[in-house]
Short mmCIF file of N, CA and C in Angstrom, two decimals:
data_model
loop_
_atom_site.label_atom_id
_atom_site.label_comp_id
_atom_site.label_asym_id
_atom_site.label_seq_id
_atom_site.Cartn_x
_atom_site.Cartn_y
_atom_site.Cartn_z
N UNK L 1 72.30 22.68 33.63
CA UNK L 1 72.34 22.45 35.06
C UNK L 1 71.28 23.35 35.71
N UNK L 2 70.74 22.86 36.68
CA UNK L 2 69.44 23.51 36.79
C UNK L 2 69.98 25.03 38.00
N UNK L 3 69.01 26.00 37.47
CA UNK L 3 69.47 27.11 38.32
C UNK L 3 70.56 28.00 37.33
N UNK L 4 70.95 27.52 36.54
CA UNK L 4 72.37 28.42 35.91
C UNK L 4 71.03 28.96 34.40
N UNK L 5 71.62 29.95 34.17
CA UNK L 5 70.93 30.95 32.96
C UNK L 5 71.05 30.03 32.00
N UNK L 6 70.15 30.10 30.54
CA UNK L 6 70.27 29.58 29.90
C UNK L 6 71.58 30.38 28.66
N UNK L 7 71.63 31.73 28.63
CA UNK L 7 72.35 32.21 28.37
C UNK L 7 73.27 33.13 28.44
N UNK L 8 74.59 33.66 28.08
CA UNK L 8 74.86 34.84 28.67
C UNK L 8 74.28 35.55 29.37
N UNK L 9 73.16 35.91 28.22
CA UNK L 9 72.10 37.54 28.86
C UNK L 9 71.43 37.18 28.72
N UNK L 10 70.97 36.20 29.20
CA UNK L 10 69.32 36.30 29.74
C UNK L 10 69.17 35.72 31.22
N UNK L 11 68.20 36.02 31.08
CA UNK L 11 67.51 36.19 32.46
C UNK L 11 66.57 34.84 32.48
N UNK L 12 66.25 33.88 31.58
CA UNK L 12 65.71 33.05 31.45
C UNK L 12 66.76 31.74 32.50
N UNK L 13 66.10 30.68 32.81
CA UNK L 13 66.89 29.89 33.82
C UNK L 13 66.35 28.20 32.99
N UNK L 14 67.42 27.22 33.80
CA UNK L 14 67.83 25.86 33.37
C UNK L 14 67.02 25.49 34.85
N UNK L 15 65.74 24.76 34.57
CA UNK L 15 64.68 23.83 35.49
C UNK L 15 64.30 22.83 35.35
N UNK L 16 64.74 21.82 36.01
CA UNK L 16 65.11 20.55 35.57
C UNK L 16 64.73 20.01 34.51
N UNK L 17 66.28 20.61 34.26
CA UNK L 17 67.03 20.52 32.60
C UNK L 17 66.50 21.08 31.82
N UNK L 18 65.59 22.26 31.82
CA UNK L 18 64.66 22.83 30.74
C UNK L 18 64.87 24.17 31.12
N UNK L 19 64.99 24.94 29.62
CA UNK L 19 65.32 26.46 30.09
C UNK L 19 63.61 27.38 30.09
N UNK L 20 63.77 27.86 31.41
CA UNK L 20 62.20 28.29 31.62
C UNK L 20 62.38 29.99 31.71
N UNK L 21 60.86 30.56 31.18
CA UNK L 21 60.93 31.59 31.05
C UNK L 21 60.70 32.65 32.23
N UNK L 22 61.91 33.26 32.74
CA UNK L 22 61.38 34.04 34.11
C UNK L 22 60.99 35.44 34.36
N UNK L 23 60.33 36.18 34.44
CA UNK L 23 60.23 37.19 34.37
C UNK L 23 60.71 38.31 35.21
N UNK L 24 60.58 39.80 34.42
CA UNK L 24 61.16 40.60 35.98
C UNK L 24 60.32 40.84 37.24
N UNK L 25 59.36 39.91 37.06
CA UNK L 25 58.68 39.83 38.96
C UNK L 25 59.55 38.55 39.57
N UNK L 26 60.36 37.89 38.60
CA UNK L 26 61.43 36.90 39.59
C UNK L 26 60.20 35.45 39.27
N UNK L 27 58.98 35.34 38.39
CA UNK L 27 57.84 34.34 38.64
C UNK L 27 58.47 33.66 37.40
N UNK L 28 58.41 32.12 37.64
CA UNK L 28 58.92 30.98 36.52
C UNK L 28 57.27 31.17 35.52
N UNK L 29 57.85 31.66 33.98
CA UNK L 29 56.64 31.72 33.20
C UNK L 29 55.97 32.66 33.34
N UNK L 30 56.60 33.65 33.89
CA UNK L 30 55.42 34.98 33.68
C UNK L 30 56.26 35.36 32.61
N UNK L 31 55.43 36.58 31.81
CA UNK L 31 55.35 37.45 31.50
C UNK L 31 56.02 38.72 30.91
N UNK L 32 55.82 39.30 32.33
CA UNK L 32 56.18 39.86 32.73
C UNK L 32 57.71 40.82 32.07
N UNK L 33 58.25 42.01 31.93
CA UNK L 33 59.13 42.18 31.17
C UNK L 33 59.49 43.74 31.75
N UNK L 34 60.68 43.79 31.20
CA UNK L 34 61.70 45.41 32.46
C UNK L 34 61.00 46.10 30.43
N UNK L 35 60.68 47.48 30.80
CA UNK L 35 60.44 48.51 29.92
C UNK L 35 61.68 49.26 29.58
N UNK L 36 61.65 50.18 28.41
CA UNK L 36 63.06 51.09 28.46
C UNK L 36 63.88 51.88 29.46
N UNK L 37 62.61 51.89 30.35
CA UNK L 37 63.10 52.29 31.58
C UNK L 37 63.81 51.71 32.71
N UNK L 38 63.71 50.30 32.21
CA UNK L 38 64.12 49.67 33.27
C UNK L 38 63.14 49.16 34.83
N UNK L 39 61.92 49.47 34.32
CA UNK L 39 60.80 49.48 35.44
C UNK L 39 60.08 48.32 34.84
N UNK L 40 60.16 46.69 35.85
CA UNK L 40 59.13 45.76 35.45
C UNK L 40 57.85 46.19 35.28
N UNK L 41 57.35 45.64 34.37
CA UNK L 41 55.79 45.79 33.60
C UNK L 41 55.42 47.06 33.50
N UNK L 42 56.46 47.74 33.88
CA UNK L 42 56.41 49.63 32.83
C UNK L 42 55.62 49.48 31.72
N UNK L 43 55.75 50.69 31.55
CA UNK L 43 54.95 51.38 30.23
C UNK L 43 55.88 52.28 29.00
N UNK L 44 56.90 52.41 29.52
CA UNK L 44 58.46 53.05 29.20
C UNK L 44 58.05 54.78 29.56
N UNK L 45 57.11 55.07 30.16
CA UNK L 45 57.18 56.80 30.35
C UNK L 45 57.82 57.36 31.69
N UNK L 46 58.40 56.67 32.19
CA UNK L 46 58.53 57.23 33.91
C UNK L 46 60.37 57.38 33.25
N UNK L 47 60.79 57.38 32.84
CA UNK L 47 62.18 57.34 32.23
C UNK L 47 62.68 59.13 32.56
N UNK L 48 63.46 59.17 33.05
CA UNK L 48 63.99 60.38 33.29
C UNK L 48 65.22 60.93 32.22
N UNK L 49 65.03 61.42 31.65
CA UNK L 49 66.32 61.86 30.54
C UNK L 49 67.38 63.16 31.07
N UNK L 50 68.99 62.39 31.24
CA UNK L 50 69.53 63.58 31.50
C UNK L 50 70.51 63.90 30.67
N UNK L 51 70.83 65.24 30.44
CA UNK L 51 71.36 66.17 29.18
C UNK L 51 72.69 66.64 29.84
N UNK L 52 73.49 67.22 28.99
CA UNK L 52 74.27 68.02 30.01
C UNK L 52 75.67 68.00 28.32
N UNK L 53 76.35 68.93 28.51
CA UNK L 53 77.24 69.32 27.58
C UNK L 53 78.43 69.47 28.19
N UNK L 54 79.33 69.47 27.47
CA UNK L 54 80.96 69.78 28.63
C UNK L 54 81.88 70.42 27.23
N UNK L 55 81.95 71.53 27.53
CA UNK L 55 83.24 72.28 26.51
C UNK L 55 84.33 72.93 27.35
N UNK L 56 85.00 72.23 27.98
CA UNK L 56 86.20 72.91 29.26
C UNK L 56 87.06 72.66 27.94
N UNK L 57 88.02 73.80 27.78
CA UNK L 57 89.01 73.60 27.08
C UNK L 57 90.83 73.69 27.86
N UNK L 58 90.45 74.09 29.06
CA UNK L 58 91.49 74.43 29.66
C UNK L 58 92.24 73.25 30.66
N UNK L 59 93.16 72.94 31.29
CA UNK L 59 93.20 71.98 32.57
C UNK L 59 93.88 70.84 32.66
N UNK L 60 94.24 70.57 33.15
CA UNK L 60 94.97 69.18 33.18
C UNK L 60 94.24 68.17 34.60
N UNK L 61 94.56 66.81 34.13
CA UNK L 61 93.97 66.34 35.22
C UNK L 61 92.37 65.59 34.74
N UNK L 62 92.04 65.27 35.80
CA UNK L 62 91.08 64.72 35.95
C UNK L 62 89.68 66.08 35.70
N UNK L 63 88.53 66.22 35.39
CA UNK L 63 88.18 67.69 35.40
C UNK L 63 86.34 66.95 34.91
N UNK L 64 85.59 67.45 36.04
CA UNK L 64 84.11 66.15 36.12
C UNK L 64 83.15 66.69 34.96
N UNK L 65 82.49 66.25 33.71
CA UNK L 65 81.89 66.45 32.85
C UNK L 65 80.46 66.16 33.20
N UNK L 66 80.10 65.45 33.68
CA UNK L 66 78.65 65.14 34.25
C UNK L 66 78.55 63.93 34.69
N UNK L 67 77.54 63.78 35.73
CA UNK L 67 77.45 62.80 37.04
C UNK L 67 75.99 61.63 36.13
N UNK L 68 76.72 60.66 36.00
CA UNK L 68 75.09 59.49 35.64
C UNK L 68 74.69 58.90 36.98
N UNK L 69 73.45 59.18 36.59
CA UNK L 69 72.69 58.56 37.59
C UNK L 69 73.05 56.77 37.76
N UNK L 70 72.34 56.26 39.08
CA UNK L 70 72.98 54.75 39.16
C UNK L 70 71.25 54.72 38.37
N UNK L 71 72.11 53.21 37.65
CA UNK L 71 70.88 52.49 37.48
C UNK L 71 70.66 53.02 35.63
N UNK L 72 71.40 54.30 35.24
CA UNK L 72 71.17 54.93 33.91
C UNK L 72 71.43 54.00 32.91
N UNK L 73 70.83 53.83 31.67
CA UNK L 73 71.07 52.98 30.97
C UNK L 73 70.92 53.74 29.80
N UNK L 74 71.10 53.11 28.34
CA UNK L 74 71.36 53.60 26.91
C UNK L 74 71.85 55.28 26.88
N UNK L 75 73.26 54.88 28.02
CA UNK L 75 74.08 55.97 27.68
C UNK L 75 74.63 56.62 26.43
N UNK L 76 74.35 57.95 25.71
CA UNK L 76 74.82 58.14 24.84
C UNK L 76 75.55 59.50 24.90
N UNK L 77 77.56 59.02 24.41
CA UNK L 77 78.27 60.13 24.65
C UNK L 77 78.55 60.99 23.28
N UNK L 78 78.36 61.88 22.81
CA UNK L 78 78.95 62.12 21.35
C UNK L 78 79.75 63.24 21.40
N UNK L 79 80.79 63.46 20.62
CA UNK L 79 81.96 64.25 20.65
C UNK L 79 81.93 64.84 18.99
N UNK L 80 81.73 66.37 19.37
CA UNK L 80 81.29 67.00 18.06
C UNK L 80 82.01 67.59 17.17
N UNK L 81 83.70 67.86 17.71
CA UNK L 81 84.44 68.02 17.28
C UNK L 81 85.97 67.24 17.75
N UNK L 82 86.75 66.92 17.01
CA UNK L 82 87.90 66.67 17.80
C UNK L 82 88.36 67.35 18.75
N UNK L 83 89.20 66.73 20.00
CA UNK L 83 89.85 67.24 20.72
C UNK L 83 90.91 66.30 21.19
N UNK L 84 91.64 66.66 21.96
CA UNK L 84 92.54 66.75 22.76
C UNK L 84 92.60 65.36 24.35
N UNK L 85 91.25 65.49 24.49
CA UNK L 85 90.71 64.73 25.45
C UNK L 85 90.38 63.37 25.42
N UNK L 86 90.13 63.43 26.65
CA UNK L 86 89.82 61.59 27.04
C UNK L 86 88.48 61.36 27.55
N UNK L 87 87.88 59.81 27.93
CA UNK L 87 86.70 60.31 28.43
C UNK L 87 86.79 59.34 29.40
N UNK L 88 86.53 59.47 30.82
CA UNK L 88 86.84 58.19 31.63
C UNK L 88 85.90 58.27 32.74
N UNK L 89 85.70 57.27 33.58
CA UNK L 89 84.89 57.15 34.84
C UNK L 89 85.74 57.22 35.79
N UNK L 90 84.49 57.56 37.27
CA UNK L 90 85.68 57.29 38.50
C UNK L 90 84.26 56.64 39.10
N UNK L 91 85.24 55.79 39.97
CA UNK L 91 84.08 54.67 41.02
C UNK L 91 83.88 55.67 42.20
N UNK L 92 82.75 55.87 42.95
CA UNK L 92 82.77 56.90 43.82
C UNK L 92 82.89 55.71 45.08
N UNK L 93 83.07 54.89 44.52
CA UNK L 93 83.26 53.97 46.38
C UNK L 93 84.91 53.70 46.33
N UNK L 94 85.79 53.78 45.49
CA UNK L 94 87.09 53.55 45.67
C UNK L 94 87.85 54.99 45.01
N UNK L 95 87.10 55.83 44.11
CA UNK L 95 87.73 56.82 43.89
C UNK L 95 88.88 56.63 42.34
N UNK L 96 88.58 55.40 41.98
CA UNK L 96 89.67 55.22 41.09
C UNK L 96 89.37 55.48 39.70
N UNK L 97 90.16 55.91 38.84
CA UNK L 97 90.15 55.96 37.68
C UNK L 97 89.97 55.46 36.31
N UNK L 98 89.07 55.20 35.46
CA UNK L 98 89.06 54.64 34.60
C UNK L 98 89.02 54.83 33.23
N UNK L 99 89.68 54.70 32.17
CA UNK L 99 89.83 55.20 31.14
C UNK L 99 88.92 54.24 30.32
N UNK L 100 87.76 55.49 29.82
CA UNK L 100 87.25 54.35 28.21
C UNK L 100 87.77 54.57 27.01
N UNK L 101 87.64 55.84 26.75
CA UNK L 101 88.59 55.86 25.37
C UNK L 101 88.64 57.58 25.16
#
C-alpha cells in the first residue's frame, strides 16, 4: 500500500506499489544514509561517548546511576560483579518507573 514501509525497520517506503529507496534527507532514491552517529551523510566522528560507573552499595529505593543523553544510541550496560540490584529507567516527562532487568 503505497506510503506504508516496506518493512518493520526500514525506512524504505511502498510507491505505487513498489518499495522505493528513501534516504535520511527524506529524498525518494537518494543515497543518502544516518552514520553511527546517527548524523545523515556523517562521517561517524562527531559521536560523543559517555562513560560513567555506579558502585552505590548502600540504599533502598530508586538511587540515579547516570543520565543518557536523548537521542543516545548503542547503549552499553555491563555489570562486573553480581549484585543485589536492578537496573531501570524513569521517563522525565511522567516521572514513572521502569524496570528492565
Amino acid at each position: 500500500m503505497d506510503g506504508t514501509p516496506c518493512g518493520p525497520y526500514e525506512s524504505d517506503l511502498c510507491v505505487n506499489g513498489r518499495c522505493q529507496k528513501i534516504g535520511c534527507d527524506g529524498i525518494i532514491g537518494s543515497s543518502a544514509r544516518e552514520d553511527r552517529c546517527g548524523v545523515c551523510n556523517g562521517d561517524g566522528h562527531s559521536c560523543k561517548i559517555v562513560k560513567g560507573d555506579f558502585n552505590h552499595t548502600k540504599g533502598r529505593g530508586y538511587i540515579e546511576a547516570a543520565v543518557i543523553p536523548v537521542g543516545a544510541r548503542r547503549i552499553k550496560v555491563v555489570e562486573d560483579k553480581p549484585s543485589h540490584s536492578f537496573l531501570g529507567k524513569t521517563d522525565t516527562h511522567t516521572h514513572t518507573h521502569i524496570l528492565l532487568f
